[in-house]
CSV table of C-alpha atoms in Angstrom, one decimal:
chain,number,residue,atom,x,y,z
A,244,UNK,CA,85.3,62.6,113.6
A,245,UNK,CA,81.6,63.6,113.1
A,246,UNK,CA,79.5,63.6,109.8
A,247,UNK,CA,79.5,65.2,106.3
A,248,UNK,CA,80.6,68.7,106.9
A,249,UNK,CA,84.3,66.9,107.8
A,250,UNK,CA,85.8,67.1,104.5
A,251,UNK,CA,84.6,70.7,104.1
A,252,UNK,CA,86.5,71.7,107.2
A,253,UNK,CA,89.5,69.8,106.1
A,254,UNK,CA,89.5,72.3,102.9
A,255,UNK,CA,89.0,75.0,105.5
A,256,UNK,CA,91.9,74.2,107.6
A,257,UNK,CA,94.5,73.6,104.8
A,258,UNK,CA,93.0,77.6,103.8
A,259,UNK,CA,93.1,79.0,107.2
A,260,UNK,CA,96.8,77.5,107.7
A,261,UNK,CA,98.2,78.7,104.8
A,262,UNK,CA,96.8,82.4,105.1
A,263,UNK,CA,98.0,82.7,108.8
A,264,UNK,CA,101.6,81.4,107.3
A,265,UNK,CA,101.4,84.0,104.4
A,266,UNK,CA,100.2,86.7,107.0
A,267,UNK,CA,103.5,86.1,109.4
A,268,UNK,CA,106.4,86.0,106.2
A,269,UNK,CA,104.8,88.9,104.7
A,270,UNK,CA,103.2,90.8,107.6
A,271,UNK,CA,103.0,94.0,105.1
A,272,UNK,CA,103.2,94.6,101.6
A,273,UNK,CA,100.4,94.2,98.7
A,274,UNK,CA,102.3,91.4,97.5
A,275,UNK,CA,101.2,89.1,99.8
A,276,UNK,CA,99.3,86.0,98.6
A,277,UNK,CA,95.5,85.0,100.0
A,278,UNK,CA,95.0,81.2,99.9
A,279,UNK,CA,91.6,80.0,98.6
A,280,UNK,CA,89.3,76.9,98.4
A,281,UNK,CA,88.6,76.5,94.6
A,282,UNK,CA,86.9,74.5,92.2
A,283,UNK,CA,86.9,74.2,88.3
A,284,UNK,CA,84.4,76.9,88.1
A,285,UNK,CA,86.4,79.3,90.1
A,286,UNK,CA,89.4,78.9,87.5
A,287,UNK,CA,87.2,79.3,84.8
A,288,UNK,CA,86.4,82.8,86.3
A,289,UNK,CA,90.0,84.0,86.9
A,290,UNK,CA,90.3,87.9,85.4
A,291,UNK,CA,86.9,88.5,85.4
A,292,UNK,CA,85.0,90.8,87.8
A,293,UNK,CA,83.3,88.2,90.1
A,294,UNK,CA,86.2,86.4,90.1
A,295,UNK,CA,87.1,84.1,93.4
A,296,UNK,CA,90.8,83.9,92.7
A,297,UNK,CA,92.4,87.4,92.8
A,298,UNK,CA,96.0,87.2,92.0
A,299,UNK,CA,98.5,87.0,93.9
A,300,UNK,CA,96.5,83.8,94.9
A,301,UNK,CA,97.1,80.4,96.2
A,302,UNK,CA,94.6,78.3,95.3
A,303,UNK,CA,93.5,74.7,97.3
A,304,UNK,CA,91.6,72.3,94.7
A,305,UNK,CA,90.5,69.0,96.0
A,306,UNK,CA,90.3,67.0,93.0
A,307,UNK,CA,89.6,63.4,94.1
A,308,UNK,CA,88.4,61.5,97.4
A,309,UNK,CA,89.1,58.0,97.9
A,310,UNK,CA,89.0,55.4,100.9
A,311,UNK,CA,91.6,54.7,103.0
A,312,UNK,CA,92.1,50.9,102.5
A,313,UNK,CA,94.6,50.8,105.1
A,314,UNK,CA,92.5,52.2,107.9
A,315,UNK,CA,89.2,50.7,107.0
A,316,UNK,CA,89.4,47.3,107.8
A,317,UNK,CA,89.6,48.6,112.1
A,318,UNK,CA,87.0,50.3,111.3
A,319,UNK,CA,84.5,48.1,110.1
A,320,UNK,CA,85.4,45.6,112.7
A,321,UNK,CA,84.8,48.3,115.3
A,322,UNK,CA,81.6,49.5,113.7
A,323,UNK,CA,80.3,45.6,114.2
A,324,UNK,CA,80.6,46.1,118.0
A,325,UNK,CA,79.5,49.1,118.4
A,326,UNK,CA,77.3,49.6,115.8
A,327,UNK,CA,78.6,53.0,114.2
A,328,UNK,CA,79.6,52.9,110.7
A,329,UNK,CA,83.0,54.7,109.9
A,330,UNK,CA,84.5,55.8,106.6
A,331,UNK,CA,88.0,56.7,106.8
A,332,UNK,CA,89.0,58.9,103.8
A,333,UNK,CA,91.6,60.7,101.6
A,334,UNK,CA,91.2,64.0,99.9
A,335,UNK,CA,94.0,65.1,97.3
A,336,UNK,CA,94.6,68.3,97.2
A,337,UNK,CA,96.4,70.5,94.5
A,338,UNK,CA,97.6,73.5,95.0
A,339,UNK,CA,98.8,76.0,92.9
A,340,UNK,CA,99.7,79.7,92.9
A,341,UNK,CA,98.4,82.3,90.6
A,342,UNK,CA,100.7,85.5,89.9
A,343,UNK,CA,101.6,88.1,86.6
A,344,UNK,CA,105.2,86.3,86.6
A,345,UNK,CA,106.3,82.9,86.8
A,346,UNK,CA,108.8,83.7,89.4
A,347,UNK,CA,106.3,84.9,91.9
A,348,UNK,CA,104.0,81.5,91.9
A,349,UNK,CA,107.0,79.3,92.1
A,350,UNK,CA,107.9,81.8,95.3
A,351,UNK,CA,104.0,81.2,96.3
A,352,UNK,CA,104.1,77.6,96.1
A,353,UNK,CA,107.6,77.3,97.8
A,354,UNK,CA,105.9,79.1,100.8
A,355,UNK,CA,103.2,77.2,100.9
A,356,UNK,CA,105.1,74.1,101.6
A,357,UNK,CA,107.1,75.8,103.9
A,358,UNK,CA,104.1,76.4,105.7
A,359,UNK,CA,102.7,72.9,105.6
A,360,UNK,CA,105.6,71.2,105.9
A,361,UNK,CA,106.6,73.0,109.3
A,362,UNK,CA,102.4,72.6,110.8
A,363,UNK,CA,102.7,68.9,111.0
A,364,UNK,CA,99.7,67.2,111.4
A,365,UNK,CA,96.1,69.4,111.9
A,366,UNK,CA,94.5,68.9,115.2
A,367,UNK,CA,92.9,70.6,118.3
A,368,UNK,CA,92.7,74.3,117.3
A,369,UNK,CA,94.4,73.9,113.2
A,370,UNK,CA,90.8,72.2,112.4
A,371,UNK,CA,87.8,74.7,111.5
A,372,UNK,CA,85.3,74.1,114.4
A,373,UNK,CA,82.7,73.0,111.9
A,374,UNK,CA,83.9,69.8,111.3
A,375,UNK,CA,82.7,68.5,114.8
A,376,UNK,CA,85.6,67.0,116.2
A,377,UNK,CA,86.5,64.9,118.8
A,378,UNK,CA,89.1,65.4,121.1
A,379,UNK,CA,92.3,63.9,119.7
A,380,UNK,CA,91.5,63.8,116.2
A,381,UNK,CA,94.3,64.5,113.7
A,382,UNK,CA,94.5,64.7,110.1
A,383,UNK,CA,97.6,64.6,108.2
A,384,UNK,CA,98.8,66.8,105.3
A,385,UNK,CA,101.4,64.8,103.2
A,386,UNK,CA,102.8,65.4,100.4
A,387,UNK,CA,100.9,63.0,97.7
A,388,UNK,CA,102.7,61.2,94.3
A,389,UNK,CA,100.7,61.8,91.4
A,390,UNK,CA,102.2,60.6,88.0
A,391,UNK,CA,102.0,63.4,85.2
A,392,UNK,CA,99.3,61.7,83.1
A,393,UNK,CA,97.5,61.7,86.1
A,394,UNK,CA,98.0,65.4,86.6
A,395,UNK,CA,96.9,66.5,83.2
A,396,UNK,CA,93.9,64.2,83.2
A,397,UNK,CA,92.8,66.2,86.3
A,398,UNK,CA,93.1,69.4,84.1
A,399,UNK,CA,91.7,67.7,80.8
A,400,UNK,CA,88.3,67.7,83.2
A,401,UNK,CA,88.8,71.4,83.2
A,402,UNK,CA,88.0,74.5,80.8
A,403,UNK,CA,91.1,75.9,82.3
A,404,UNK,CA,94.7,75.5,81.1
A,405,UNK,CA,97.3,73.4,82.8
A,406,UNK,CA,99.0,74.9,85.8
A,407,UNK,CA,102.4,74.4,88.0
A,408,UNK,CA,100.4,72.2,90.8
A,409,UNK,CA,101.8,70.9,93.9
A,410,UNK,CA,100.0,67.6,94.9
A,411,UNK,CA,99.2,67.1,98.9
A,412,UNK,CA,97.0,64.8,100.7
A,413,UNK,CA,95.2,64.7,103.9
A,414,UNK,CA,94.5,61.7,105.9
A,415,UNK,CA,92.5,60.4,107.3
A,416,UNK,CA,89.4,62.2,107.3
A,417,UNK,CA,87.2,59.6,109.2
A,418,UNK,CA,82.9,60.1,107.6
A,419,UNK,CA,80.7,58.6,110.7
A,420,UNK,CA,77.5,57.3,109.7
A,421,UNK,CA,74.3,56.7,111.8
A,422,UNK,CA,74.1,54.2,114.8
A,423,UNK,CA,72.2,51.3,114.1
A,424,UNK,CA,71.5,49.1,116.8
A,425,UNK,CA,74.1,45.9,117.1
A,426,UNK,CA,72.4,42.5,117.2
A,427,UNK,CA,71.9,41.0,120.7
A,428,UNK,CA,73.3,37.3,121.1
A,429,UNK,CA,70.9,34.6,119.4
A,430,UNK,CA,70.0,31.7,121.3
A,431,UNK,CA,68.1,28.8,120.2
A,432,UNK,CA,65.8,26.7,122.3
A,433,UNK,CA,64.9,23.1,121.7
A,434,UNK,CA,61.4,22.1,122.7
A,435,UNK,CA,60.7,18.4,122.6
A,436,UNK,CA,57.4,17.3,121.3
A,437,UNK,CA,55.6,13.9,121.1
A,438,UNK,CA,52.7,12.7,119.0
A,439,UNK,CA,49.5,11.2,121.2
A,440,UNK,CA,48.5,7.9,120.7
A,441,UNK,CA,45.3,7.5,118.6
């Protein structure tokens, strides 16, 4: 994977994925949700005219990053050969749907993980070009355990009330830092000396 604009492309993907899903189950019809890569300030802007999240909506919020303690250790020890410095990371993901009736986002969200669900992992052409990949890179978009205090501490950060949210998770998104050059082999030479007689 390349450098910082990796996670942003992640986001991009999960949108992109999710709006080609929506666009074959409900080819026609003005009923048909648009999936959208939001943030606290977009759900404070909901109903209003400038408004980012139009409903019928399904929004993508990436509430936390965190490393990938599992991956990182292979990572480091690689970056000490070859002297490129990896971070491996996690983005969690909520997603919830936005509608006039309950009935309709509980319909949105069950399509959405229809969707995801049946896409398996995102590679080759599923990840936005921006992201620089490699070829064979692959992130994964699981479905993620978050505890209910958790989920309403996530919200307590937020103006906006508490929503229906369906917690997902992709890994790994892999951060690749700048080479810096791997020390050579140190050797150590002995010269012998001797004092001159007076």
């Amino acid at each position: 994977m390349a450098g910082y604009r990796a996670l942003a492309a992640v986001g991009r993907s999960v949108v992109t994925l999710l709006n080609a899903g929506f666009r074959a189950e409900i080819p026609d019809g003005p009923r048909r949700p648009e999936a959208v890569l939001a943030g606290p300030v977009d759900f404070d802007r909901v109903g209003t005219t400038d408004a980012l999240i139009r409903r019928p909506a399904v929004t993508v919020y990436c509430y936390r990053l965190s490393v990938d303690h599992d991956t990182r250790p292979a990572w480091a020890a690689l970056a000490a050969q070859d002297g490129l410095p990896r971070l491996p990371l996690r983005m969690h993901l909520l997603l919830a749907a936005w509608d006039e009736v309950v009935e309709s986002e509980l319909e949105w969200l069950g399509l959405a993980v229809r969707i995801l669900e049946s896409a398996g992992p995102l590679t080759g052409p599923l990840l936005d070009p921006t992201g620089g990949w490699l070829p064979g890179d692959t992130v994964q978009i699981v479905p993620d355990e978050l505890a209910m205090d958790s989920m309403s501490e996530a919200f307590q950060a937020m103006t906006t009330d508490y929503r229906l949210s369906l917690p997902y998770l992709a890994r790994v998104v892999r951060i690749d830092g700048r080479r810096f050059p791997v020390p050579g082999e140190v050797t150590t030479v002995a010269v012998a000396t001797s004092e001159l007689p007076r």
